[in-house]
């Protein structure tokens, strides 16, 4: 869950490479480092976010036309300067950045220490430059030495290597961690993700596992693990550089929430493609959704929709738990994987379990990501790049795809029509922003929050609570409204904020009663309901929605206000919502 960049230009590389790595900061911000090659390896690195480290040691103040850089989400070793990448060999002639986990690093490290190598960090990565050093000292060139080194590695890696012995190239390799090549007339690039190269080029080559790359100024050579050259297609990305900029907003998260109405429109364009995929499906007698985090919550909405609208037994399984269900798979089961990044290690692992037995469908945001190359069918959410660590617009785009899928499976024209009304209705959330800000101010010091919903809107409660936890560090729980009386009601006390999700529909009366039970115990209710609902007149903190929004489509709209609420509490608490502590956007470790 780190980010790496490699770059070859015919001018000083550091300013470009630091701009690129900034675009990957969503992948980790425990430390940052850069190395360039001249007649020596020049390294600058430090712990903390890029801005903090740059202010202190001026990361761009480093010569060389060829360089590599890294942002870290710590796995092995504390987030210290010593553990920050790049890591070098004993003689400082080789430098490596790495994203992934080397599972056999302890054995390799021990062997290398016995052979006389000196280690300077606690990381798993450091075995890589020492292995390359060993093979170069045996007379191999940089490419061959990197190949021999990675043949010894067990685990996941996307890596970039430079050396003073061959200062005109970068060697890269990938296995189970994302890596792309960007090609342009001005130079060539390696990166963990597309936003890193968008300022320089939109021409991209996606790499597969066990592929090795030799990057030179005017040449890119891609090889298999045995160094046989491969023909790879160069794809043109339809994202533009502005999509990965803040565009005047204080934070990416706010920008991405404001993009949601457009994302709704863009994703609805996928309707025909989804219809086509559905037409290829055979009859399934069971559906599994597999996902993590926010994507898991989108899947839960899918479960309610499929079971109520189509009557097909459906289950949602956290990707990290999926292996325990594998014996239940068969060829009449459809397994749907939902993932923004398409790189979540748990989800990839689950897909590998399901694919040989069942039909698989992936709903993914990042074009060309690992999962899109594994699943039988792929639906793209059209959210564009999401930089904020907290998923917002991509959640909504996942939901739109799920609703379209269900509508096409059930040939439900009425639902498709309803979906086309969502764009207009979504704009109304921004009219409530001032009210949301007031609520945020009032509750910014709360220690606990509850989010309560029922049926289709139980997942909305879970997602609202997750957003609050991750960017405000306030403890929050999402509960189905009817479940509180079975235990958690004991936690309700005077003044505790409880967000009640109460759209009109079949579950309204029961939810209303449950919320009354909570109010009666002294909770401060923040209610999300219909503007024509006179029963909630006496609630002080309310966010009132268009009365045409029923409980079935409410998950697509009520969540926008909850995202804004978390965002404004985060800002009130002076937390950077784009980079919450301990988290990274793309979780490429299991
Ligand atoms: O890329 P994915 O959708 O597979 O990521 C899954 C989760 O890591 C992700 O949704 C995470 O929970 C979000 N940061 C929550 O905002």
Short mmCIF file of C-alpha atoms in Angstrom, two decimals, residues 91-424:
data_model
loop_
_atom_site.label_atom_id
_atom_site.label_comp_id
_atom_site.label_asym_id
_atom_site.label_seq_id
_atom_site.Cartn_x
_atom_site.Cartn_y
_atom_site.Cartn_z
CA UNK A 91 28.07 0.25 -1.55
CA UNK A 92 25.27 2.74 -2.30
CA UNK A 93 25.40 1.80 -5.96
CA UNK A 94 21.90 0.37 -6.22
CA UNK A 95 18.67 1.91 -5.01
CA UNK A 96 15.20 0.37 -4.83
CA UNK A 97 11.63 1.48 -4.14
CA UNK A 98 9.06 -1.21 -3.45
CA UNK A 99 5.34 -1.60 -2.86
CA UNK A 100 4.24 -4.96 -1.47
CA UNK A 101 5.40 -7.45 1.12
CA UNK A 102 8.32 -9.85 0.83
CA UNK A 103 7.08 -12.76 2.91
CA UNK A 104 10.42 -14.61 3.06
CA UNK A 105 12.48 -11.52 3.89
CA UNK A 106 13.63 -12.84 7.28
CA UNK A 107 15.34 -15.91 5.76
CA UNK A 108 16.81 -13.86 2.91
CA UNK A 109 18.05 -11.19 5.30
CA UNK A 110 19.70 -13.80 7.49
CA UNK A 111 21.46 -15.40 4.50
CA UNK A 112 22.65 -12.02 3.23
CA UNK A 113 23.92 -10.97 6.68
CA UNK A 114 25.86 -14.22 6.87
CA UNK A 115 27.39 -13.36 3.50
CA UNK A 116 28.52 -10.02 4.95
CA UNK A 117 25.80 -7.60 3.84
CA UNK A 118 25.04 -4.71 6.19
CA UNK A 119 21.40 -3.72 6.68
CA UNK A 120 20.36 -0.23 7.72
CA UNK A 121 16.59 -0.61 8.11
CA UNK A 122 14.00 -3.00 9.55
CA UNK A 123 12.11 -3.25 6.25
CA UNK A 124 11.42 -6.33 4.17
CA UNK A 125 12.35 -4.26 1.09
CA UNK A 126 16.01 -3.89 1.95
CA UNK A 127 16.76 -7.49 0.98
CA UNK A 128 16.11 -6.51 -2.66
CA UNK A 129 19.03 -4.08 -3.23
CA UNK A 130 21.33 -6.47 -1.37
CA UNK A 131 20.25 -9.41 -3.53
CA UNK A 132 20.77 -7.33 -6.68
CA UNK A 133 24.18 -6.28 -5.34
CA UNK A 134 25.12 -9.92 -4.79
CA UNK A 135 24.14 -10.91 -8.35
CA UNK A 136 25.86 -7.88 -9.91
CA UNK A 137 29.05 -8.74 -8.04
CA UNK A 138 28.81 -12.20 -9.61
CA UNK A 139 29.12 -10.50 -13.02
CA UNK A 140 25.48 -10.05 -14.08
CA UNK A 141 24.10 -6.81 -15.46
CA UNK A 142 21.36 -4.82 -13.66
CA UNK A 143 18.49 -6.43 -15.57
CA UNK A 144 19.69 -9.99 -15.03
CA UNK A 145 20.52 -9.30 -11.38
CA UNK A 146 17.05 -7.91 -10.77
CA UNK A 147 15.54 -10.96 -12.45
CA UNK A 148 17.65 -13.30 -10.29
CA UNK A 149 16.72 -11.31 -7.19
CA UNK A 150 12.96 -11.43 -7.81
CA UNK A 151 13.13 -15.15 -8.49
CA UNK A 152 14.18 -15.46 -4.85
CA UNK A 153 11.29 -13.39 -3.52
CA UNK A 154 8.07 -14.83 -2.15
CA UNK A 155 5.36 -12.24 -1.83
CA UNK A 156 4.11 -9.18 -3.62
CA UNK A 157 6.10 -6.45 -5.22
CA UNK A 158 6.02 -3.54 -7.59
CA UNK A 159 9.53 -2.22 -7.69
CA UNK A 160 11.84 0.18 -9.44
CA UNK A 161 15.63 -0.11 -9.37
CA UNK A 162 18.43 2.25 -10.39
CA UNK A 163 22.19 1.75 -10.29
CA UNK A 164 25.33 3.80 -10.84
CA UNK A 165 26.71 0.84 -12.81
CA UNK A 166 24.08 1.40 -15.53
CA UNK A 167 22.95 4.97 -15.02
CA UNK A 168 20.80 5.17 -18.16
CA UNK A 169 17.94 2.93 -17.10
CA UNK A 170 15.36 1.92 -14.52
CA UNK A 171 14.45 -1.73 -14.05
CA UNK A 172 10.93 -2.45 -12.80
CA UNK A 173 8.97 -5.58 -11.95
CA UNK A 174 5.55 -6.50 -10.63
CA UNK A 175 3.90 -9.35 -8.82
CA UNK A 176 0.54 -8.87 -7.10
CA UNK A 177 1.13 -5.13 -6.62
CA UNK A 178 0.05 -2.65 -9.28
CA UNK A 179 2.52 -1.13 -11.71
CA UNK A 180 1.98 0.72 -14.96
CA UNK A 181 4.29 2.21 -17.57
CA UNK A 182 3.65 5.69 -18.95
CA UNK A 183 5.20 6.51 -22.31
CA UNK A 184 5.73 9.96 -23.79
CA UNK A 185 8.00 11.79 -26.23
CA UNK A 186 9.65 13.57 -23.30
CA UNK A 187 10.47 10.53 -21.24
CA UNK A 188 9.17 7.33 -19.77
CA UNK A 189 7.59 6.51 -16.43
CA UNK A 190 6.77 3.71 -14.04
CA UNK A 191 4.08 4.22 -11.42
CA UNK A 192 1.74 2.43 -9.06
CA UNK A 193 -1.28 4.21 -10.47
CA UNK A 194 -2.41 6.39 -13.35
CA UNK A 195 -2.82 9.77 -11.53
CA UNK A 196 0.97 9.85 -11.04
CA UNK A 197 1.63 10.18 -14.75
CA UNK A 198 -1.40 12.13 -15.95
CA UNK A 199 0.50 15.44 -16.04
CA UNK A 200 3.06 13.89 -18.37
CA UNK A 201 1.21 11.42 -20.55
CA UNK A 202 -2.04 9.56 -21.06
CA UNK A 203 -0.39 6.66 -22.87
CA UNK A 204 -0.24 3.69 -20.56
CA UNK A 205 0.91 0.08 -20.64
CA UNK A 206 -0.59 -2.15 -17.95
CA UNK A 207 1.77 -4.75 -16.57
CA UNK A 208 0.88 -8.26 -15.52
CA UNK A 209 2.30 -10.30 -12.67
CA UNK A 210 5.84 -11.57 -13.14
CA UNK A 211 6.65 -9.06 -15.86
CA UNK A 212 9.93 -7.15 -15.89
CA UNK A 213 10.49 -3.75 -17.47
CA UNK A 214 13.59 -1.99 -18.69
CA UNK A 215 12.92 1.71 -18.98
CA UNK A 216 15.27 3.90 -21.02
CA UNK A 217 14.87 7.47 -22.21
CA UNK A 218 13.56 6.51 -25.65
CA UNK A 219 12.74 2.88 -25.17
CA UNK A 220 10.55 0.65 -23.04
CA UNK A 221 11.19 -3.10 -23.05
CA UNK A 222 8.75 -5.40 -21.31
CA UNK A 223 9.74 -8.99 -20.66
CA UNK A 224 8.41 -12.08 -19.00
CA UNK A 225 10.13 -13.52 -15.94
CA UNK A 226 12.63 -15.30 -18.23
CA UNK A 227 13.49 -12.02 -19.96
CA UNK A 228 11.75 -12.91 -23.22
CA UNK A 229 10.45 -9.67 -24.79
CA UNK A 230 6.66 -9.22 -24.82
CA UNK A 231 4.41 -7.24 -27.16
CA UNK A 232 2.16 -5.02 -25.05
CA UNK A 233 -0.63 -2.74 -26.10
CA UNK A 234 -0.34 0.99 -25.33
CA UNK A 235 -3.70 2.26 -24.10
CA UNK A 236 -4.87 5.87 -24.01
CA UNK A 237 -6.47 6.87 -20.73
CA UNK A 238 -9.56 9.07 -20.91
CA UNK A 239 -8.86 10.71 -17.53
CA UNK A 240 -7.33 14.17 -17.71
CA UNK A 241 -4.78 15.81 -15.34
CA UNK A 242 -7.35 18.24 -13.89
CA UNK A 243 -9.33 15.27 -12.58
CA UNK A 244 -6.46 14.57 -10.18
CA UNK A 245 -6.25 18.21 -8.93
CA UNK A 246 -8.16 19.90 -6.11
CA UNK A 247 -9.61 22.48 -8.46
CA UNK A 248 -10.03 25.21 -5.85
CA UNK A 249 -11.59 22.98 -3.19
CA UNK A 250 -9.92 22.80 0.22
CA UNK A 251 -9.71 19.04 0.04
CA UNK A 252 -10.04 16.29 -2.53
CA UNK A 253 -12.80 14.76 -0.44
CA UNK A 254 -14.99 17.86 -0.76
CA UNK A 255 -14.28 18.12 -4.47
CA UNK A 256 -15.17 14.47 -4.90
CA UNK A 257 -18.46 14.87 -2.99
CA UNK A 258 -19.33 17.84 -5.21
CA UNK A 259 -18.58 15.72 -8.27
CA UNK A 260 -21.25 13.20 -7.31
CA UNK A 261 -24.11 14.62 -9.41
CA UNK A 262 -21.90 14.38 -12.49
CA UNK A 263 -20.71 10.90 -11.52
CA UNK A 264 -24.35 9.79 -11.34
CA UNK A 265 -24.89 10.98 -14.91
CA UNK A 266 -21.64 9.44 -16.19
CA UNK A 267 -22.25 6.09 -14.56
CA UNK A 268 -25.82 5.90 -15.88
CA UNK A 269 -24.23 5.86 -19.34
CA UNK A 270 -23.03 2.35 -18.50
CA UNK A 271 -26.62 1.11 -18.62
CA UNK A 272 -26.40 -0.43 -22.11
CA UNK A 273 -23.12 -2.19 -21.33
CA UNK A 274 -24.62 -3.60 -18.16
CA UNK A 275 -27.65 -4.79 -20.13
CA UNK A 276 -25.32 -6.56 -22.55
CA UNK A 277 -23.44 -8.30 -19.73
CA UNK A 278 -26.71 -9.37 -18.13
CA UNK A 279 -27.84 -10.87 -21.44
CA UNK A 280 -24.83 -13.22 -21.31
CA UNK A 281 -25.64 -14.49 -17.82
CA UNK A 282 -27.14 -17.91 -17.36
CA UNK A 283 -29.68 -18.54 -14.62
CA UNK A 284 -28.07 -18.24 -11.24
CA UNK A 285 -29.69 -19.63 -8.16
CA UNK A 286 -27.44 -17.71 -5.79
CA UNK A 287 -25.40 -14.51 -5.79
CA UNK A 288 -22.45 -13.61 -3.60
CA UNK A 289 -21.05 -10.11 -3.26
CA UNK A 290 -17.45 -9.91 -2.12
CA UNK A 291 -15.84 -6.63 -1.06
CA UNK A 292 -14.18 -4.63 1.73
CA UNK A 293 -14.95 -1.38 3.54
CA UNK A 294 -17.14 1.05 1.67
CA UNK A 295 -17.45 -1.35 -1.26
CA UNK A 296 -18.82 -3.89 1.23
CA UNK A 297 -21.52 -1.41 2.21
CA UNK A 298 -22.43 -0.84 -1.45
CA UNK A 299 -22.69 -4.63 -1.76
CA UNK A 300 -25.09 -4.77 1.19
CA UNK A 301 -27.42 -2.38 -0.61
CA UNK A 302 -27.13 -4.81 -3.55
CA UNK A 303 -28.19 -7.69 -1.33
CA UNK A 304 -31.35 -5.90 -0.19
CA UNK A 305 -32.16 -4.91 -3.77
CA UNK A 306 -31.64 -8.34 -5.29
CA UNK A 307 -33.52 -10.19 -2.59
CA UNK A 308 -36.50 -7.81 -2.58
CA UNK A 309 -36.66 -7.11 -6.31
CA UNK A 310 -35.52 -10.42 -7.79
CA UNK A 311 -35.93 -12.95 -5.01
CA UNK A 312 -32.51 -14.52 -5.68
CA UNK A 313 -30.78 -15.65 -2.45
CA UNK A 314 -27.85 -13.28 -2.02
CA UNK A 315 -25.08 -13.03 0.52
CA UNK A 316 -22.42 -10.40 1.08
CA UNK A 317 -19.06 -11.63 2.31
CA UNK A 318 -16.09 -9.58 3.41
CA UNK A 319 -13.28 -10.40 1.00
CA UNK A 320 -10.91 -11.29 3.82
CA UNK A 321 -13.41 -13.95 5.01
CA UNK A 322 -14.31 -15.36 1.61
CA UNK A 323 -11.99 -18.37 1.64
CA UNK A 324 -14.10 -19.92 4.42
CA UNK A 325 -17.10 -20.01 2.05
CA UNK A 326 -15.38 -21.56 -0.95
CA UNK A 327 -16.96 -25.00 -0.57
CA UNK A 328 -20.38 -23.44 -1.18
CA UNK A 329 -19.40 -22.21 -4.67
CA UNK A 330 -20.79 -23.91 -7.76
CA UNK A 331 -21.45 -23.10 -11.42
CA UNK A 332 -24.93 -21.76 -10.66
CA UNK A 333 -23.51 -19.06 -8.44
CA UNK A 334 -22.62 -15.56 -9.60
CA UNK A 335 -19.91 -13.88 -7.54
CA UNK A 336 -19.80 -10.08 -7.78
CA UNK A 337 -16.63 -8.32 -6.66
CA UNK A 338 -16.95 -4.65 -5.85
CA UNK A 339 -13.79 -2.59 -5.60
CA UNK A 340 -12.89 1.01 -6.34
CA UNK A 341 -9.20 0.42 -6.84
CA UNK A 342 -9.35 -3.04 -8.38
CA UNK A 343 -6.18 -3.67 -6.41
CA UNK A 344 -7.43 -4.64 -2.94
CA UNK A 345 -5.38 -7.71 -2.05
CA UNK A 346 -8.17 -9.43 -0.08
CA UNK A 347 -10.57 -9.00 -3.00
CA UNK A 348 -8.05 -10.23 -5.57
CA UNK A 349 -7.39 -13.29 -3.43
CA UNK A 350 -11.12 -14.02 -3.16
CA UNK A 351 -11.55 -13.64 -6.92
CA UNK A 352 -8.82 -16.22 -7.48
CA UNK A 353 -10.76 -18.62 -5.23
CA UNK A 354 -14.11 -18.06 -6.98
CA UNK A 355 -13.10 -17.86 -10.64
CA UNK A 356 -12.35 -21.53 -11.32
CA UNK A 357 -15.77 -22.58 -10.01
CA UNK A 358 -18.29 -19.78 -10.50
CA UNK A 359 -19.03 -16.96 -12.90
CA UNK A 360 -17.42 -13.73 -11.72
CA UNK A 361 -18.33 -10.11 -12.30
CA UNK A 362 -16.21 -7.18 -11.10
CA UNK A 363 -17.52 -3.65 -10.56
CA UNK A 364 -14.39 -1.50 -10.59
CA UNK A 365 -13.42 2.15 -10.91
CA UNK A 366 -9.79 1.96 -11.99
CA UNK A 367 -9.50 0.94 -15.62
CA UNK A 368 -6.91 -1.74 -16.26
CA UNK A 369 -6.45 -2.58 -12.58
CA UNK A 370 -5.62 -6.15 -11.54
CA UNK A 371 -9.20 -7.27 -10.87
CA UNK A 372 -10.42 -6.09 -14.27
CA UNK A 373 -7.96 -8.50 -15.85
CA UNK A 374 -9.08 -11.47 -13.75
CA UNK A 375 -12.89 -11.40 -13.68
CA UNK A 376 -15.10 -12.97 -16.36
CA UNK A 377 -17.10 -9.75 -16.73
CA UNK A 378 -16.28 -6.16 -15.79
CA UNK A 379 -18.49 -3.14 -15.22
CA UNK A 380 -16.71 0.18 -14.83
CA UNK A 381 -17.97 2.79 -12.42
CA UNK A 382 -17.43 6.13 -14.08
CA UNK A 383 -16.28 8.11 -11.06
CA UNK A 384 -12.87 9.25 -12.37
CA UNK A 385 -9.84 9.24 -10.09
CA UNK A 386 -10.66 9.38 -6.39
CA UNK A 387 -7.77 10.78 -4.37
CA UNK A 388 -9.33 11.29 -0.92
CA UNK A 389 -8.74 8.19 1.16
CA UNK A 390 -12.40 8.13 2.19
CA UNK A 391 -14.49 6.72 -0.63
CA UNK A 392 -17.32 9.08 -1.58
CA UNK A 393 -18.13 9.47 -5.26
CA UNK A 394 -16.98 5.94 -6.00
CA UNK A 395 -19.49 4.56 -3.45
CA UNK A 396 -22.26 6.35 -5.30
CA UNK A 397 -21.04 5.12 -8.67
CA UNK A 398 -20.89 1.55 -7.32
CA UNK A 399 -24.48 1.90 -6.14
CA UNK A 400 -25.61 3.20 -9.54
CA UNK A 401 -24.01 0.17 -11.22
CA UNK A 402 -25.67 -2.19 -8.75
CA UNK A 403 -29.09 -0.58 -9.26
CA UNK A 404 -28.65 -0.77 -13.04
CA UNK A 405 -27.62 -4.40 -12.76
CA UNK A 406 -30.69 -5.25 -10.71
CA UNK A 407 -32.95 -3.23 -13.02
CA UNK A 408 -31.65 -5.09 -16.09
CA UNK A 409 -31.75 -8.47 -14.40
CA UNK A 410 -35.40 -7.84 -13.51
CA UNK A 411 -36.21 -5.93 -16.72
CA UNK A 412 -37.48 -3.22 -14.40
CA UNK A 413 -37.98 -0.13 -16.56
CA UNK A 414 -39.57 1.76 -13.68
CA UNK A 415 -36.38 1.46 -11.62
CA UNK A 416 -34.28 2.65 -14.56
CA UNK A 417 -36.56 5.65 -14.91
CA UNK A 418 -36.23 6.41 -11.20
CA UNK A 419 -32.45 6.30 -11.53
CA UNK A 420 -32.61 9.03 -14.13
CA UNK A 421 -34.25 11.33 -11.56
CA UNK A 422 -31.38 10.94 -9.11
CA UNK A 423 -29.10 13.54 -10.69
CA UNK A 424 -31.48 16.45 -10.06
#
